[in-house]
Coordinates of C-alpha atoms in Angstrom, one line a residue:
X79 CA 108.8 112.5 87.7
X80 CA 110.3 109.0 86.9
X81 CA 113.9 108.8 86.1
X82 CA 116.4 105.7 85.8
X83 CA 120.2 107.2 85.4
X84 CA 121.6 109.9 87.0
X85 CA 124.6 112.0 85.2
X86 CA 126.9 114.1 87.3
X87 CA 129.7 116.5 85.9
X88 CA 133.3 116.1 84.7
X89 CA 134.2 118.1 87.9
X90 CA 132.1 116.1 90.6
X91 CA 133.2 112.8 88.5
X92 CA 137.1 114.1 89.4
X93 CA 135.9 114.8 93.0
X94 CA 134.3 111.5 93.7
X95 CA 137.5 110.0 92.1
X96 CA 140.2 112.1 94.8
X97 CA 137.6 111.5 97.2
X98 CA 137.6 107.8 97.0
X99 CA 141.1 107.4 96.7
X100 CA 141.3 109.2 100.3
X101 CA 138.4 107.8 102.0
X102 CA 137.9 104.0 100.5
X103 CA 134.0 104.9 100.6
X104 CA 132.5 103.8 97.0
X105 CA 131.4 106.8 94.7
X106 CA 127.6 105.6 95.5
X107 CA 128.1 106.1 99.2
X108 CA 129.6 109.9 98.1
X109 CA 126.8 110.7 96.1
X110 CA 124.2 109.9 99.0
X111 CA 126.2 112.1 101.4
X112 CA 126.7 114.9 99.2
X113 CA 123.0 114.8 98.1
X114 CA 121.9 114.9 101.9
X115 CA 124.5 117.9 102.5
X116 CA 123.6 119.4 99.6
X117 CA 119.8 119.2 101.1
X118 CA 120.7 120.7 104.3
X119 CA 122.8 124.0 102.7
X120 CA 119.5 124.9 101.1
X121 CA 118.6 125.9 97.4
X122 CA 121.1 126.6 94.8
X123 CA 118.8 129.2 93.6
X124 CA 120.1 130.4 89.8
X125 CA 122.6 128.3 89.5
X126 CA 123.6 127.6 85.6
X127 CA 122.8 123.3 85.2
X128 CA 126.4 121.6 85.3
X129 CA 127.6 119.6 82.4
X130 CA 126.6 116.0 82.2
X131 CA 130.0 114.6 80.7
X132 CA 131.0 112.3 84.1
X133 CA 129.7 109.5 85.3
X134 CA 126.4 107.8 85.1
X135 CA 124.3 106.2 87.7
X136 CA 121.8 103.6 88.1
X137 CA 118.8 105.7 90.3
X138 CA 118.3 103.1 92.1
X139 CA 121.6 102.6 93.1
X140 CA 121.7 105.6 94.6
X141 CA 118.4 106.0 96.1
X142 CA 117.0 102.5 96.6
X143 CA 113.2 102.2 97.6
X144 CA 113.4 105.8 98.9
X145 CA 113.4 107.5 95.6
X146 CA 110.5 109.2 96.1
X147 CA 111.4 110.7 99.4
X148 CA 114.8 112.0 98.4
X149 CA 112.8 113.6 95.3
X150 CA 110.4 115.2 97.6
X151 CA 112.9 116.6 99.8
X152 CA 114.8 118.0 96.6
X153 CA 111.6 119.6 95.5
X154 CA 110.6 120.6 99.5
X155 CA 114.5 122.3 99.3
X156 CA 114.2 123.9 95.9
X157 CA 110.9 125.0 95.6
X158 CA 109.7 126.0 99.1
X159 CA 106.2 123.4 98.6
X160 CA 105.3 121.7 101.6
X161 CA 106.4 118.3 101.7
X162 CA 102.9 115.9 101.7
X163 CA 101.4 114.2 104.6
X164 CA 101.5 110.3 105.5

């Protein structure tokens, strides 16, 4: 799966904002810590898909040229398949 932008929620766009304000770290900074947390907590399982009314991100921006791993690893987390070999 190829994808360009990245929406978070209203909430998480509040977060980032508090969170900023406390730590100086830039929101794209945030979002790669809270993706690799979120990684390490394990699935969400059935939770409901939050709103996509905050901010928007370039993909990219986010992941650089690692894209593809941090989208294996989401899959490895949420699905249970074995990540592939080198």
């Amino acid at each position: 799966m190829r994808y360009s932008k990245l929406k978070i929620s209203s909430d998480a766009t509040s977060k980032l904002r508090a969170l900023r304000q406390r730590t100086g770290l830039t929101p794209n900074l945030l979002c790669r810590i809270a993706l690799m947390t979120s990684l390490e907590e394990g699935p969400v399982g059935g939770a409901q898909a939050p709103d996509e009314d905050g901010s928007e991100f370039n993909a990219y921006t986010l992941t650089g040229e690692y894209g593809a791993m941090f989208a294996a690893l989401l899959r490895w987390v949420e699905e249970g398949t074995s990540p592939p070999s080198p």
